[in-house]
PDB file of C-alpha atoms and ligand atoms in Angstrom:
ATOM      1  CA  UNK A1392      42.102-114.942  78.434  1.00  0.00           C
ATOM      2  CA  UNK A1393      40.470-114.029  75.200  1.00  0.00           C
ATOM      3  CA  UNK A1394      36.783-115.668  76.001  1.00  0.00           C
ATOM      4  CA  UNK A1395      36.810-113.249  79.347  1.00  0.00           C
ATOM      5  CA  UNK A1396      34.819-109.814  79.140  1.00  0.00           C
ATOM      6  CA  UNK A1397      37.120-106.901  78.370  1.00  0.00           C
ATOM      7  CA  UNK A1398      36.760-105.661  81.863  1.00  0.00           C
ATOM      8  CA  UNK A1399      37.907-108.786  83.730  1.00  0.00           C
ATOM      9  CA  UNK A1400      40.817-108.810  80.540  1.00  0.00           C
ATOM     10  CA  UNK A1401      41.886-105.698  81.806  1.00  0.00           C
ATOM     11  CA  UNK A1402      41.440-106.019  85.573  1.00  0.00           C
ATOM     12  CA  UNK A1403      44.111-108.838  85.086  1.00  0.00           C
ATOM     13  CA  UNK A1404      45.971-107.572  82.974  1.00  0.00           C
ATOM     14  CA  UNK A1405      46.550-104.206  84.766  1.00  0.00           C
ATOM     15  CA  UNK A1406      46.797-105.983  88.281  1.00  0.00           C
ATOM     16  CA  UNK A1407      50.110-107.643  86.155  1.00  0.00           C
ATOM     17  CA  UNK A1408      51.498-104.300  85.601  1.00  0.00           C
ATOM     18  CA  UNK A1409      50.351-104.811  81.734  1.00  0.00           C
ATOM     19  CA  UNK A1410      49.484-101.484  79.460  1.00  0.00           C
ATOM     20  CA  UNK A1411      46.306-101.105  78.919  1.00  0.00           C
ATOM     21  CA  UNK A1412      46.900-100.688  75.121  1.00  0.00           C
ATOM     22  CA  UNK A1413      47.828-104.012  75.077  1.00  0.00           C
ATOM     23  CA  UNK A1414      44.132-105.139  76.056  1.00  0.00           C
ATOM     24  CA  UNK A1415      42.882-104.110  72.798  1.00  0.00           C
ATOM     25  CA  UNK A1416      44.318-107.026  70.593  1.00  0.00           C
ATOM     26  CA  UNK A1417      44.182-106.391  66.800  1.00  0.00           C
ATOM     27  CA  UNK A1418      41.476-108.371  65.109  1.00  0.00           C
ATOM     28  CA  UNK A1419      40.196-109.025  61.478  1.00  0.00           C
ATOM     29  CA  UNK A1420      38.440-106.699  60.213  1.00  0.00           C
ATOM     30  CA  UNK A1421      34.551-106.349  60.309  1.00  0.00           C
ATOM     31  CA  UNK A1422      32.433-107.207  57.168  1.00  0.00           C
ATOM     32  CA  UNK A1423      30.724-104.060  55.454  1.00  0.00           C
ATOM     33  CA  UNK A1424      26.569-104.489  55.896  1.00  0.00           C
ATOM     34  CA  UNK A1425      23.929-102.380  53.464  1.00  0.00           C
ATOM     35  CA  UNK A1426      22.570 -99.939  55.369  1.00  0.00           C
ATOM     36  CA  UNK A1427      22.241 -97.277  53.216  1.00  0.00           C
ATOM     37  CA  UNK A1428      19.821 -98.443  50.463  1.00  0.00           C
ATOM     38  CA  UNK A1429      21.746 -96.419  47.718  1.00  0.00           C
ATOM     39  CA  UNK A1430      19.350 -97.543  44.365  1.00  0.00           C
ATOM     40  CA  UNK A1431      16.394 -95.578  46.528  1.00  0.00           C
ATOM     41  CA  UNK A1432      18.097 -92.522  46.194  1.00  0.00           C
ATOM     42  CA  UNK A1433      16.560 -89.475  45.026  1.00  0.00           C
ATOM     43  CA  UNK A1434      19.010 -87.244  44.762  1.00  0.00           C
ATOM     44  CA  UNK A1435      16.480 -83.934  44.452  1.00  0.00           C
ATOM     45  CA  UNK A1436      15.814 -84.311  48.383  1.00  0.00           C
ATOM     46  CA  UNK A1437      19.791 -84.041  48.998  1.00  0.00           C
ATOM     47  CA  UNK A1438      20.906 -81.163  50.973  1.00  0.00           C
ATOM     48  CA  UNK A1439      24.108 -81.234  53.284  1.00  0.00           C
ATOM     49  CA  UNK A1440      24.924 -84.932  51.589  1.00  0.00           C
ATOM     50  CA  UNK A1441      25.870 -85.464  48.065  1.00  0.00           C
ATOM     51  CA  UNK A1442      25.243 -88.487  45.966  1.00  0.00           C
ATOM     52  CA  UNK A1443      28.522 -89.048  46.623  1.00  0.00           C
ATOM     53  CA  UNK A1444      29.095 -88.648  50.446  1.00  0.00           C
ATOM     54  CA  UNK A1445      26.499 -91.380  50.619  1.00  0.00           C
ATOM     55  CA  UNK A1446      27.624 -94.195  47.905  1.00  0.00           C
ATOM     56  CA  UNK A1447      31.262 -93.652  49.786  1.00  0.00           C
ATOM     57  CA  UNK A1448      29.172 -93.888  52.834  1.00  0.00           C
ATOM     58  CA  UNK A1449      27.984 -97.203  51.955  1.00  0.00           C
ATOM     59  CA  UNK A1450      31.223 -97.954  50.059  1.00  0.00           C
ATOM     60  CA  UNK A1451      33.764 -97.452  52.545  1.00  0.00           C
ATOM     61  CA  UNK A1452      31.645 -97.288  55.656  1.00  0.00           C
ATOM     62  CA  UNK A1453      32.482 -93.543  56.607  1.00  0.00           C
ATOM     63  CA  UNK A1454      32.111 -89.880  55.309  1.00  0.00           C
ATOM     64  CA  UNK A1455      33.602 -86.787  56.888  1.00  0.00           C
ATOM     65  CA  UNK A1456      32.145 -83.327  55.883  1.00  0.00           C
ATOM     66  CA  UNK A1457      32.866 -79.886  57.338  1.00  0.00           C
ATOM     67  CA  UNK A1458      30.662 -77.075  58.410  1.00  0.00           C
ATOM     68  CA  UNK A1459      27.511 -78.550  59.573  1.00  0.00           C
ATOM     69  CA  UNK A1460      26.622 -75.337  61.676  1.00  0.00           C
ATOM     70  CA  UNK A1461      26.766 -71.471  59.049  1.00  0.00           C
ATOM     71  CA  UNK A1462      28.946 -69.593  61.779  1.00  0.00           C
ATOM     72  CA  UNK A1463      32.226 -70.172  63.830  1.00  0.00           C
ATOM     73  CA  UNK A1464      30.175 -68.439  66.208  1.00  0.00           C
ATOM     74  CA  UNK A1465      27.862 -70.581  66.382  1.00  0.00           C
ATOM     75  CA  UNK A1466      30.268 -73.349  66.809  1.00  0.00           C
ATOM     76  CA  UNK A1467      32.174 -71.920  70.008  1.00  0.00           C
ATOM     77  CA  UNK A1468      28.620 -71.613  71.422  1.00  0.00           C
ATOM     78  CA  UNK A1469      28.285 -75.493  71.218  1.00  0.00           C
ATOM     79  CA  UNK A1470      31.435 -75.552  72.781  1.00  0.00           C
ATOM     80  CA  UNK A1471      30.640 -73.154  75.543  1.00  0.00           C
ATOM     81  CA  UNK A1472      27.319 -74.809  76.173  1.00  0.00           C
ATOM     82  CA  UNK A1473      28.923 -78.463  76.789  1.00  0.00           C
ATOM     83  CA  UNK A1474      31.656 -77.553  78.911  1.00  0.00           C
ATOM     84  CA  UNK A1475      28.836 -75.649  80.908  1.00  0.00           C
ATOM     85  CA  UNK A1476      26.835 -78.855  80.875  1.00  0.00           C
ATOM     86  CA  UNK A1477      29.899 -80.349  82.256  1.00  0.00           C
ATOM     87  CA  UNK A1478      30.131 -77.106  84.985  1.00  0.00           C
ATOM     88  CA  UNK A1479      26.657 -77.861  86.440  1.00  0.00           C
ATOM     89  CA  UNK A1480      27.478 -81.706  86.758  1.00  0.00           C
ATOM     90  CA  UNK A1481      25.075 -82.781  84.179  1.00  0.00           C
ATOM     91  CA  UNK A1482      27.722 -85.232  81.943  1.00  0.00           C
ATOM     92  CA  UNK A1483      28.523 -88.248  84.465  1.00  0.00           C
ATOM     93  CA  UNK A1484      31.484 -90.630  83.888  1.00  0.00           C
ATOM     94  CA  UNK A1485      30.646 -92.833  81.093  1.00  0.00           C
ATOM     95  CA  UNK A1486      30.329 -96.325  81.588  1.00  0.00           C
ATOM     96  CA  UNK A1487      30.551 -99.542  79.135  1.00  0.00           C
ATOM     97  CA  UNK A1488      28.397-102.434  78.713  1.00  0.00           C
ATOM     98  CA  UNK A1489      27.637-105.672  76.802  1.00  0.00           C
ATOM     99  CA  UNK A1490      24.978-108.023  76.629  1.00  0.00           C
ATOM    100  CA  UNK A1491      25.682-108.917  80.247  1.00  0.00           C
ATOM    101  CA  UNK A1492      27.748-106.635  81.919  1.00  0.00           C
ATOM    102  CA  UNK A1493      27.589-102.701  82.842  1.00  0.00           C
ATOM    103  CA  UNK A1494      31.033-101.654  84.189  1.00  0.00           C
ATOM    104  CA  UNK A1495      32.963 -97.800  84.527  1.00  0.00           C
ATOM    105  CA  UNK A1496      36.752 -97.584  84.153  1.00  0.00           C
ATOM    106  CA  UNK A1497      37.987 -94.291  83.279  1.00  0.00           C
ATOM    107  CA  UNK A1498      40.937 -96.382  81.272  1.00  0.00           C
ATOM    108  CA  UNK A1499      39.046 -97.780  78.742  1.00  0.00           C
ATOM    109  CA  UNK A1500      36.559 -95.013  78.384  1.00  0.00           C
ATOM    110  CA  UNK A1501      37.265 -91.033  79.893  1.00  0.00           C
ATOM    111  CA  UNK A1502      34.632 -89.114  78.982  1.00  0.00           C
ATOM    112  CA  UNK A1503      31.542 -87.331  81.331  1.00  0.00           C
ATOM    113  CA  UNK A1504      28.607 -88.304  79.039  1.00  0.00           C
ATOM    114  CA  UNK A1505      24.630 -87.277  79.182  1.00  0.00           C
ATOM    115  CA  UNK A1506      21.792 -87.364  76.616  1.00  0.00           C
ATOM    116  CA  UNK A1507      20.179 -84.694  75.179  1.00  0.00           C
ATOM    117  CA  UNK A1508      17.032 -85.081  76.685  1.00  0.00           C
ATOM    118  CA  UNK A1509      16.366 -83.418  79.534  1.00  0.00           C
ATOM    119  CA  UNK A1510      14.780 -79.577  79.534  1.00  0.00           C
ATOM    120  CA  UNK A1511      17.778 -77.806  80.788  1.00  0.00           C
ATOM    121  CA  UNK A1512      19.910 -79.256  77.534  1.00  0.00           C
ATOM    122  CA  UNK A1513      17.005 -78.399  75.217  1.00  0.00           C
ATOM    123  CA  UNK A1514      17.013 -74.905  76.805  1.00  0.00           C
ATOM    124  CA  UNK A1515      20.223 -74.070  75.924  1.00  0.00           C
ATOM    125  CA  UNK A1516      19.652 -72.123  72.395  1.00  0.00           C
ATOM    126  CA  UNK A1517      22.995 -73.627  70.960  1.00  0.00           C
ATOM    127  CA  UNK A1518      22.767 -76.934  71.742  1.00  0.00           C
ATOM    128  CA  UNK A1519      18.618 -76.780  70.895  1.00  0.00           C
ATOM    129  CA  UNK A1520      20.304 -75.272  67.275  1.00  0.00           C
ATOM    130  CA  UNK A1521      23.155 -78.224  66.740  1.00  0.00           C
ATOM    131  CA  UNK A1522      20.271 -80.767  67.719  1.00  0.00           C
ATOM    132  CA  UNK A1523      17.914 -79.109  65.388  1.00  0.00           C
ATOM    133  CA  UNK A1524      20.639 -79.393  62.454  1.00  0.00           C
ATOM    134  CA  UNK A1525      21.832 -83.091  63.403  1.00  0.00           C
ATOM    135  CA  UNK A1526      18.088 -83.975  63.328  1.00  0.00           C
ATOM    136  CA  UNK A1527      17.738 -82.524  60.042  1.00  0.00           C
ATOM    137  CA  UNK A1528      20.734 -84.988  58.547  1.00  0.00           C
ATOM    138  CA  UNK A1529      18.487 -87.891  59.505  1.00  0.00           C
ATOM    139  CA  UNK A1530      15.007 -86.074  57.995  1.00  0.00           C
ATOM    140  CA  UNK A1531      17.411 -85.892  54.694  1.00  0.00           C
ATOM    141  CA  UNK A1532      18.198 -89.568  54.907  1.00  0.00           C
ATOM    142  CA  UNK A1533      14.530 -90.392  55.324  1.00  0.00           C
ATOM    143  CA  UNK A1534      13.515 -88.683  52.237  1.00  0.00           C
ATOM    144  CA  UNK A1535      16.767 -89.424  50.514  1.00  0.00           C
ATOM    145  CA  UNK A1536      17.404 -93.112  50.585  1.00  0.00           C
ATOM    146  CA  UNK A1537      13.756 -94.226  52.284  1.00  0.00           C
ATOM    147  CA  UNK A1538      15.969 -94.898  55.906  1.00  0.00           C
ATOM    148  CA  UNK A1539      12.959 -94.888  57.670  1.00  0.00           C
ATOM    149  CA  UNK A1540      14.595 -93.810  61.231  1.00  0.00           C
ATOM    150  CA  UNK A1541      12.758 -92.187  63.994  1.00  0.00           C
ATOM    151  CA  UNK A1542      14.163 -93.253  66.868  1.00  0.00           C
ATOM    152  CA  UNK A1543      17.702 -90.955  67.544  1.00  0.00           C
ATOM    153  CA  UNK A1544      19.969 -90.096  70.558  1.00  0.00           C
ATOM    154  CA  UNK A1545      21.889 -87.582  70.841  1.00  0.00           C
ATOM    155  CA  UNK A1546      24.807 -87.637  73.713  1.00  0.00           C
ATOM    156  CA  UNK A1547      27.045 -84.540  74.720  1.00  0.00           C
ATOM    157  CA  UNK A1548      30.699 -85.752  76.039  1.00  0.00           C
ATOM    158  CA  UNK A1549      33.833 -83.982  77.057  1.00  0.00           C
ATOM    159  CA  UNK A1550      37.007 -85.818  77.461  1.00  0.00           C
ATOM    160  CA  UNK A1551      38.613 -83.923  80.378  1.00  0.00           C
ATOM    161  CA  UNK A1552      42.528 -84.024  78.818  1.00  0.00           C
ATOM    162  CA  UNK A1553      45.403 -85.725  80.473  1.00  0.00           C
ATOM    163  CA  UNK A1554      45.050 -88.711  77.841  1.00  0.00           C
ATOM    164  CA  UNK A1555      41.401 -89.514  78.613  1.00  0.00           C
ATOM    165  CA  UNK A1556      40.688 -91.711  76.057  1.00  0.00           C
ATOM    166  CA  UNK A1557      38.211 -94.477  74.594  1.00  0.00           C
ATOM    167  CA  UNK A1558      39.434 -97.680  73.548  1.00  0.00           C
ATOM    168  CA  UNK A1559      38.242 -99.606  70.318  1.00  0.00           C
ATOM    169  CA  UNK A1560      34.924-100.666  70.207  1.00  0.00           C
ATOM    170  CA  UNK A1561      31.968-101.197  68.007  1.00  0.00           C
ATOM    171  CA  UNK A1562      28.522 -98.730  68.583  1.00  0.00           C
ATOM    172  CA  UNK A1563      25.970-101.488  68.305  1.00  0.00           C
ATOM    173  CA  UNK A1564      26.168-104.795  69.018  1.00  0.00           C
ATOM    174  CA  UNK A1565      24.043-107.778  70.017  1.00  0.00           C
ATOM    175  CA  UNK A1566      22.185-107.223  73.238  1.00  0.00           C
ATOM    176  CA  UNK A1567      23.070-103.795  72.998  1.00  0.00           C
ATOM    177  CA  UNK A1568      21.183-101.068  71.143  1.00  0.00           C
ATOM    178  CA  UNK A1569      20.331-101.593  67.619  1.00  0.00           C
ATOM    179  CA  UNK A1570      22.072 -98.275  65.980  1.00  0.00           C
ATOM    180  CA  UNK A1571      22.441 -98.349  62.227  1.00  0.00           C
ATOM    181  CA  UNK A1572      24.288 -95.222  61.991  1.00  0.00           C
ATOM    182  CA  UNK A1573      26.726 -92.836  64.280  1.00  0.00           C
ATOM    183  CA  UNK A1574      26.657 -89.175  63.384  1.00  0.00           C
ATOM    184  CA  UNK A1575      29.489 -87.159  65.194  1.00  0.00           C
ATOM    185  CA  UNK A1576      29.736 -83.443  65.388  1.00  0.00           C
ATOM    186  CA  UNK A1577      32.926 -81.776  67.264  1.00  0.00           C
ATOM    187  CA  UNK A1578      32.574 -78.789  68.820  1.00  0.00           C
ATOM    188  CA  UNK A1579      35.989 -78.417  69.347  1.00  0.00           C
ATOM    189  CA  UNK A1580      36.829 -74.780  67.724  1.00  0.00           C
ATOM    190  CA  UNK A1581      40.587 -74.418  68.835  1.00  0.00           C
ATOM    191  CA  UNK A1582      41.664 -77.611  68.552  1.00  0.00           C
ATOM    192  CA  UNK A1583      45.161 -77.699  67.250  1.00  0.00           C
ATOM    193  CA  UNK A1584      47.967 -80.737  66.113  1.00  0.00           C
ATOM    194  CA  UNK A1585      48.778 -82.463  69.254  1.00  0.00           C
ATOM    195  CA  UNK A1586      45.944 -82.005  71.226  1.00  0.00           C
ATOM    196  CA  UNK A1587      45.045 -85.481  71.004  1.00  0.00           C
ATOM    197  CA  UNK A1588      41.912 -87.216  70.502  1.00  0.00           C
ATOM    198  CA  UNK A1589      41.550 -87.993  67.135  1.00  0.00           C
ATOM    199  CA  UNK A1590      38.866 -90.395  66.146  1.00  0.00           C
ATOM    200  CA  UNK A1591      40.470 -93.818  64.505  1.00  0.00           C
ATOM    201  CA  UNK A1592      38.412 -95.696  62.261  1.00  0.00           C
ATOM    202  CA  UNK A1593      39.083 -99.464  61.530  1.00  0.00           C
ATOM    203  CA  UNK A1594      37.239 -99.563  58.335  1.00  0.00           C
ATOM    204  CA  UNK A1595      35.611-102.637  56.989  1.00  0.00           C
ATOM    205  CA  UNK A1596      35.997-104.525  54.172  1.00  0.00           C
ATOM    206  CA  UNK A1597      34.075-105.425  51.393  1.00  0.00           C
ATOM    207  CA  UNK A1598      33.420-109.365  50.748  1.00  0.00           C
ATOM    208  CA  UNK A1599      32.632-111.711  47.983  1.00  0.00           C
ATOM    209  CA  UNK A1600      31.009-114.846  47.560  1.00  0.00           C
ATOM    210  CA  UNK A1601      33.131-117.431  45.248  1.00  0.00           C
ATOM    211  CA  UNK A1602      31.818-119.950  42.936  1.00  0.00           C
ATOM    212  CA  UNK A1603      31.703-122.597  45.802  1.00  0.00           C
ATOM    213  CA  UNK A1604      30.214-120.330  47.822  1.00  0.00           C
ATOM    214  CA  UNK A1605      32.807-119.053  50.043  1.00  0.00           C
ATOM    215  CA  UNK A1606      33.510-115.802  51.417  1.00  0.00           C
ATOM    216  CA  UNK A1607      36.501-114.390  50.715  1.00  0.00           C
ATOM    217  CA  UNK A1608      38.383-110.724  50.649  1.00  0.00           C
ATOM    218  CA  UNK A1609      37.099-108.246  47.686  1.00  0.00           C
ATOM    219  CA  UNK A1610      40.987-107.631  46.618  1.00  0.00           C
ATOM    220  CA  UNK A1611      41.855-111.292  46.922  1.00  0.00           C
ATOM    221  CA  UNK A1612      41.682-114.584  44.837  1.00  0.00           C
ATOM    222  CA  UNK A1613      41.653-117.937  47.126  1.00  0.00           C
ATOM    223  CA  UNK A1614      43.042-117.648  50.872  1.00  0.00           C
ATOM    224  CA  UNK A1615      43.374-114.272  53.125  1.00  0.00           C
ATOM    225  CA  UNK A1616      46.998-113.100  53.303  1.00  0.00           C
ATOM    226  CA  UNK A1617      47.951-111.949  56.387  1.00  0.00           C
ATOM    227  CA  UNK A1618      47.982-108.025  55.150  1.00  0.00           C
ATOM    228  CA  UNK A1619      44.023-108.467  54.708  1.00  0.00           C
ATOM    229  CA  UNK A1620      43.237-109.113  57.657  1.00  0.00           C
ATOM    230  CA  UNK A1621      44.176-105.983  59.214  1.00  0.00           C
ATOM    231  CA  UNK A1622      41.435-103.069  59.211  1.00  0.00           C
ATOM    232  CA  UNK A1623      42.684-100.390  57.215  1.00  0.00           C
ATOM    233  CA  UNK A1624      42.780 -97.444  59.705  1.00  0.00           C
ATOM    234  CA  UNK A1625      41.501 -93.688  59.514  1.00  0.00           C
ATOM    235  CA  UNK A1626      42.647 -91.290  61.838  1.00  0.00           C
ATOM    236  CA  UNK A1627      40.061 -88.231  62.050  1.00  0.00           C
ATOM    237  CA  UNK A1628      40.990 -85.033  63.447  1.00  0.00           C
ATOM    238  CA  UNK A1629      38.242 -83.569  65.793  1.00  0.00           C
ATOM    239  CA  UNK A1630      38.336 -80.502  64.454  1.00  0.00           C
ATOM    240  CA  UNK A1631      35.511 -77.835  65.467  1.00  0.00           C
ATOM    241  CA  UNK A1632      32.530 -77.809  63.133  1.00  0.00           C
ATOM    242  CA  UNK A1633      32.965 -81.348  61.485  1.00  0.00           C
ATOM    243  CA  UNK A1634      30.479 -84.052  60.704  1.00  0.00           C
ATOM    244  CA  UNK A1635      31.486 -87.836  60.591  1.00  0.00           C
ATOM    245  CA  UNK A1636      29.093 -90.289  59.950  1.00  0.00           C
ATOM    246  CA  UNK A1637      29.819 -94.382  60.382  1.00  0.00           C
ATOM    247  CA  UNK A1638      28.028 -97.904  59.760  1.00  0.00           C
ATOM    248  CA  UNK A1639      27.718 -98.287  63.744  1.00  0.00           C
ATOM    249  CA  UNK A1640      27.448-102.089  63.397  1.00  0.00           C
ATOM    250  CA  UNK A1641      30.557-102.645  61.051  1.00  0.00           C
ATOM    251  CA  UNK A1642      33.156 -99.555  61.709  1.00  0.00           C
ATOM    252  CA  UNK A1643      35.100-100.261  64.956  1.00  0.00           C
ATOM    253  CA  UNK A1644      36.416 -97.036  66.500  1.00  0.00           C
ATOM    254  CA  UNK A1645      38.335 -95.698  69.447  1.00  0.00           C
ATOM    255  CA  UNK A1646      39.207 -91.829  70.592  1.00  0.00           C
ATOM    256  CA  UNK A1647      43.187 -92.020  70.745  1.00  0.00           C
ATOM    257  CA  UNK A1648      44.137 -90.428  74.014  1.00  0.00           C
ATOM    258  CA  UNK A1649      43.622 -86.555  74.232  1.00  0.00           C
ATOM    259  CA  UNK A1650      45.800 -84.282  75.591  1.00  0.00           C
ATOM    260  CA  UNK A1651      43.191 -81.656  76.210  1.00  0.00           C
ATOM    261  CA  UNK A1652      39.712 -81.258  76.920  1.00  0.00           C
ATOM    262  CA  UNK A1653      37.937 -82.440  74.259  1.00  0.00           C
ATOM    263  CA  UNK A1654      34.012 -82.239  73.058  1.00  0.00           C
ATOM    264  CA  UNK A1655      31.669 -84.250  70.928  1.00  0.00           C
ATOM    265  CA  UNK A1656      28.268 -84.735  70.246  1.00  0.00           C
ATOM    266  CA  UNK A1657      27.149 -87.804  69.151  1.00  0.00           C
ATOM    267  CA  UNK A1658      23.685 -88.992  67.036  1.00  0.00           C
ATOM    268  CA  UNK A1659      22.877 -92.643  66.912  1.00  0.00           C
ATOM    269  CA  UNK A1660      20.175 -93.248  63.952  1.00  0.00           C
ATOM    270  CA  UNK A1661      18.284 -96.827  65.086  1.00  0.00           C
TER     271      UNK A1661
HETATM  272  C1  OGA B2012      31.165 -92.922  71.282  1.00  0.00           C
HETATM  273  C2  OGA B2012      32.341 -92.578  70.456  1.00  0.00           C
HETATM  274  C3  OGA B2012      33.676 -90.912  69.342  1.00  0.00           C
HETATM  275  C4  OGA B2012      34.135 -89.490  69.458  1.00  0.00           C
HETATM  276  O1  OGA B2012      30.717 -92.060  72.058  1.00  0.00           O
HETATM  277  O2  OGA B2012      30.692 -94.064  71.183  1.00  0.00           O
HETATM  278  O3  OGA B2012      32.916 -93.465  69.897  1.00  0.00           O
HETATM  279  O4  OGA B2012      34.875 -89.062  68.545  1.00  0.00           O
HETATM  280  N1  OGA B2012      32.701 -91.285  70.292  1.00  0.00           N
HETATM  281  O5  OGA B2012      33.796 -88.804  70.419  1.00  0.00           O
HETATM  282 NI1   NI B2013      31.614 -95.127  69.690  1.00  0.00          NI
END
């Protein structure tokens, strides 16, 4: 059962009457990787990141930071302009893939998804604005810490409520895009306790090489305990105006299930 695809896991699985949260099985946790190339940084070409954001970037694997856009106004417009996206049919149900399969089930992943592309997105003055100022985040990493990105995405989803949810998964992996970073911004301006759809992070961990040349946990002498190899977990609240940024090959993720309709927008820096 483990060697099959999560979709044929979870075909069987729910054709036994099983939960679906059962499908995602708890695994060790993911090794940090350098991404961020912190003894380039020149901190004079900083702006919304501080030196610090970015060695706890690198350190830990995450940052979160708040006000990315000057206005609340500004904010609700983001909001307004997504759920119109969603209105005129642009988002389409999301679907999943791996290095060899492509599949949609609204179980594993809820959301109506589209990229930021297309004229009629780029036309709408508040998302042009976000897109300008998520844009800018990866200009300041370029001059910042030499990150040498141009290619980005940027992808507008709503989670329509009633528990829509994504389960755990990693942003990049092999046969899949090569993404180095994930840059979220939420949209979500009245989003109060209980609404669901908190991000959780399964952070990463740290390792070591011993004398003999083994790898083993940073916090640990000799052989893993069992408490180490669980992911320590982050739960993020999707609050409106709020920037989270993520190693995309090395943070495993998943939107817990929300309640009510939910925005995001998200950047992936190759
Ligand atoms: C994704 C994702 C997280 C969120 O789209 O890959 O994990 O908080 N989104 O919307
Ligand atoms: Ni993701």
């Amino acid at each position: 059962m483990e060697l099959l695809p999560p979709h044929l896991k979870l075909k069987i699985l729910s054709s036994l009457g099983q939960q679906i949260d059962d499908v995602v099985s708890p695994n060790a946790p993911m090794e940090i990787s350098e991404v961020i190339q912190l003894s380039k940084l020149q901190e004079s070409k900083l702006n919304f990141f501080t030196a610090e954001d970015l060695q706890n970037l690198q350190g830990k694997g995450y940052i979160v930071k708040e006000g990315l856009l000057q206005t609340k106004d500004k904010v609700r417009a983001v909001w307004d302009s997504i759920l119109q996206l969603e209105k005129d049919g642009i988002l389409k149900p999301a679907g999943m893939q791996n290095s060899n399969h492509k599949w949609k089930q609204s179980g594993i992943r809820g959301d109506k998804m589209a990229f930021i592309t297309s004229m009629e997105m780029k036309n709408t003055a508040a998302l042009d604005e976000v897109s300008r100022a998520m844009d800018a985040l990866k200009t300041e990493l370029n001059e910042s810490v030499d990150f040498q990105c141009s290619k980005v995405s940027i992808q507008a989803a709503v989670y329509p409520g009633g528990g829509s949810r994504y389960v755990k998964h990693l942003d990049s992996c092999k046969g899949g895009p090569r993404r180095r970073l994930t840059v979220l911004f939420y949209p979500n301006i009245d989003w109060k306790e209980g609404d669901g759809g908190e991000l959780r992070l399964y952070l990463p961990v740290r390792k070591r090489t011993t004398k003999q040349g083994e790898k083993v946990d940073a916090g640990l002498e000799g052989k893993m305990s069992e408490a180490s190899q669980k992911a320590e977990v982050v739960d993020v609240k999707p609050t409106g105006n709020k920037v989270v940024v993520f190693l995309s090959d090395c943070v495993e993720h998943e939107v817990l299930k929300s309640n009510e309709k939910r925005a995001a927008l998200t950047m992936w820096l190759c």
